[in-house]
Coordinates of C-alpha atoms in Angstrom, one line a residue:
Chain A
X1 CA 55.4 55.0 12.1
X2 CA 56.7 56.5 15.3
X3 CA 54.8 57.7 18.4
X4 CA 54.7 61.5 18.4
X5 CA 57.0 63.6 20.6
X6 CA 54.0 64.9 22.6
X7 CA 53.1 61.4 23.7
X8 CA 56.7 60.5 24.5
X9 CA 56.9 63.7 26.6
X10 CA 54.0 62.5 28.7
X11 CA 55.7 59.2 29.3
X12 CA 59.1 60.7 30.3
X13 CA 57.4 63.1 32.7
X14 CA 55.1 60.5 34.4
X15 CA 57.8 59.5 36.9
X16 CA 61.0 61.0 38.1
X17 CA 63.0 58.2 36.6
X18 CA 61.8 56.6 33.4
X19 CA 63.6 54.0 31.3
X20 CA 63.0 52.6 27.8
X21 CA 64.4 49.1 27.6
X22 CA 64.3 45.7 25.8
X23 CA 62.1 43.5 28.0
X24 CA 61.0 44.5 31.5
X25 CA 62.9 44.8 34.8
X26 CA 62.0 41.3 35.8
X27 CA 63.1 39.8 32.5
X28 CA 65.5 42.1 30.5
X29 CA 66.0 40.9 27.0
X30 CA 69.4 42.5 26.4
X31 CA 72.6 42.8 28.5
X32 CA 72.7 46.6 28.2
X33 CA 69.1 46.9 29.4
X34 CA 69.9 44.5 32.2
X35 CA 72.9 46.6 33.3
X36 CA 70.6 49.7 33.6
X37 CA 68.1 47.7 35.7
X38 CA 70.9 46.4 38.0
X39 CA 72.3 49.9 38.5
X40 CA 68.9 51.3 39.5
X41 CA 68.3 48.4 41.8
X42 CA 71.6 49.1 43.6
X43 CA 70.4 52.7 44.2
X44 CA 67.0 51.4 45.2
X45 CA 65.3 53.7 42.7
X46 CA 61.7 53.1 41.7
X47 CA 61.0 54.0 38.1
X48 CA 58.7 53.6 35.1
X49 CA 59.9 51.2 32.5
X50 CA 58.7 50.7 28.9
X51 CA 59.5 47.7 26.8
X52 CA 60.3 48.8 23.2
X53 CA 60.2 45.2 22.0
X54 CA 56.4 45.2 22.6
X55 CA 55.9 48.4 20.6
X56 CA 57.8 49.3 17.4
X57 CA 56.2 52.7 17.2
X58 CA 57.5 53.5 20.7
X59 CA 61.0 52.1 19.8
X60 CA 61.2 54.6 16.9
X61 CA 59.4 57.4 18.7
X62 CA 61.9 57.4 21.6
X63 CA 64.9 57.4 19.3
X64 CA 63.5 60.4 17.4
X65 CA 62.6 62.2 20.7
X66 CA 66.0 61.9 22.3
X67 CA 68.0 61.9 19.0
X68 CA 69.8 58.9 20.4
X69 CA 70.4 55.8 18.3
X70 CA 70.2 53.0 20.9
X71 CA 68.2 51.3 23.7
X72 CA 68.2 51.4 26.7
X73 CA 67.5 55.1 27.4
X74 CA 67.3 56.7 30.8
X75 CA 65.4 59.8 31.8
X76 CA 65.7 61.6 35.1
X77 CA 63.3 64.5 35.9
X78 CA 62.1 64.5 32.3
X79 CA 65.7 65.0 31.0
X80 CA 67.5 62.5 28.8
X81 CA 70.5 61.2 30.7
X82 CA 71.9 58.6 28.3
X83 CA 72.2 54.9 27.7
X84 CA 73.9 52.1 29.5
X85 CA 77.5 53.4 29.2
X86 CA 76.7 56.8 30.6
X87 CA 74.6 55.4 33.4
X88 CA 77.4 53.0 34.3
X89 CA 80.0 55.7 34.3
X90 CA 77.8 58.0 36.4
X91 CA 77.3 55.2 38.8
X92 CA 81.1 54.6 39.0
X93 CA 82.1 58.2 39.5
X94 CA 79.3 59.1 41.9
X95 CA 77.5 61.5 39.6
X96 CA 74.4 59.3 39.6
X97 CA 73.8 59.9 43.3
X98 CA 74.0 63.7 42.7
X99 CA 71.7 63.5 39.7
X100 CA 69.1 61.5 41.7
X101 CA 69.4 64.0 44.6
X102 CA 68.6 66.9 42.2
X103 CA 65.4 65.0 41.4
X104 CA 64.6 64.6 45.1
X105 CA 65.6 60.9 45.2
X106 CA 67.8 59.6 48.0
X107 CA 70.1 56.8 46.6
X108 CA 70.6 53.8 48.8
X109 CA 74.3 53.9 48.1
Chain B
X1 CA 91.8 45.3 4.1
X2 CA 90.5 43.0 6.9
X3 CA 88.2 44.6 9.5
X4 CA 86.9 47.4 7.3
X5 CA 84.4 48.7 9.9
X6 CA 86.9 48.6 12.8
X7 CA 89.4 50.5 10.6
X8 CA 86.8 53.1 9.5
X9 CA 85.9 53.7 13.2
X10 CA 89.5 54.1 14.1
X11 CA 90.2 56.4 11.2
X12 CA 87.2 58.6 11.9
X13 CA 87.9 59.0 15.6
X14 CA 91.6 59.6 15.0
X15 CA 91.0 62.3 12.4
X16 CA 88.2 64.1 14.3
X17 CA 89.3 63.9 17.9
X18 CA 93.1 63.7 17.7
X19 CA 93.0 61.3 20.7
X20 CA 96.0 60.9 23.0
X21 CA 94.8 57.3 23.5
X22 CA 92.4 55.2 21.4
X23 CA 91.3 51.7 21.7
X24 CA 88.8 50.1 19.3
X25 CA 87.8 46.6 20.3
X26 CA 85.7 44.3 18.2
X27 CA 83.6 42.4 20.7
X28 CA 81.4 40.7 18.2
X29 CA 82.8 37.2 19.0
X30 CA 81.1 37.6 22.4
X31 CA 77.7 37.7 20.7
X32 CA 75.6 35.4 18.7
X33 CA 76.8 36.5 15.3
X34 CA 78.8 34.7 12.5
X35 CA 82.5 34.4 13.0
X36 CA 84.4 37.4 11.7
X37 CA 81.4 39.7 12.1
X38 CA 81.9 43.4 12.8
X39 CA 78.7 44.2 14.7
X40 CA 79.6 44.9 18.4
X41 CA 82.4 47.4 19.3
X42 CA 83.9 49.0 22.3
X43 CA 85.8 52.2 22.1
X44 CA 88.0 54.0 24.6
X45 CA 88.8 57.6 23.5
X46 CA 91.0 60.0 25.4
X47 CA 90.9 63.4 23.8
X48 CA 91.4 67.0 25.0
X49 CA 88.3 67.9 22.9
X50 CA 86.2 66.3 25.7
X51 CA 87.3 69.0 28.1
X52 CA 84.2 70.7 29.6
X53 CA 81.7 68.5 27.8
X54 CA 79.2 66.4 29.9
X55 CA 79.2 62.7 29.1
X56 CA 76.1 62.9 27.0
X57 CA 77.7 65.4 24.7
X58 CA 80.9 63.4 24.4
X59 CA 79.0 60.3 23.5
X60 CA 76.9 62.2 21.0
X61 CA 80.1 63.4 19.4
X62 CA 81.6 59.9 19.2
X63 CA 78.3 58.5 17.8
X64 CA 78.1 61.2 15.2
X65 CA 81.7 60.6 14.0
X66 CA 81.1 56.8 13.7
X67 CA 77.8 57.3 11.9
X68 CA 79.4 59.7 9.4
X69 CA 82.4 57.4 9.0
X70 CA 80.2 54.4 8.3
X71 CA 78.2 56.4 5.7
X72 CA 75.1 56.6 7.8
X73 CA 75.0 52.9 8.8
X74 CA 75.4 52.1 12.4
X75 CA 77.0 49.0 14.0
X76 CA 74.6 47.0 16.2
X77 CA 76.3 48.0 19.4
X78 CA 78.9 50.7 20.2
X79 CA 80.0 50.9 23.8
X80 CA 81.8 54.2 24.6
X81 CA 84.2 55.4 27.2
X82 CA 85.2 59.0 26.5
X83 CA 87.7 60.7 28.9
X84 CA 89.9 63.8 29.0
X85 CA 93.6 63.4 29.2
X86 CA 93.5 64.5 32.8
X87 CA 90.8 61.9 33.7
X88 CA 92.9 59.3 31.9
X89 CA 96.0 60.2 33.9
X90 CA 94.1 60.0 37.2
X91 CA 92.7 56.6 36.4
X92 CA 96.2 55.3 35.9
X93 CA 98.0 56.9 38.8

């Protein structure tokens, strides 16, 4: 069973940046989730995080909601941005700073 | 043939995206899986078809091709770098 789209929508809109990951920011349980946490840390972004390992219905629900097969998943301003690769590339080419600015967040970089 | 998954990924991306450059790397040995596994892959695709597409759409395209090619199954991890020929040139100037 998966958590319904309506419930997921509430979660992704609860904060300007929301991530779904394995583990939590203090103790990521997967290298890809860890990479996302480290990138957001470099930009000094505060965000909501949800641990999909604690909740199988959430894990399936978020995949259905974004139509994206893998975890982590990053949302900015309620919009699905992508997973680890996309966030890393946006970090490298400077797009992430612009994307955060659009959401009214000043990156530390 | 050896490496059936790697070969399938390579064939699918080659046929669908006509890449000017393609790298498919089996990184499974870096993970805690049996020797010879095909579970973790990294792909670098350079294709004119990415022109004008935001990253998320490029990655969705690559994911869809791999999924179709693997008959609906998905590898455990697929890391994607998707560039246009122009972006690829610039990176190597």
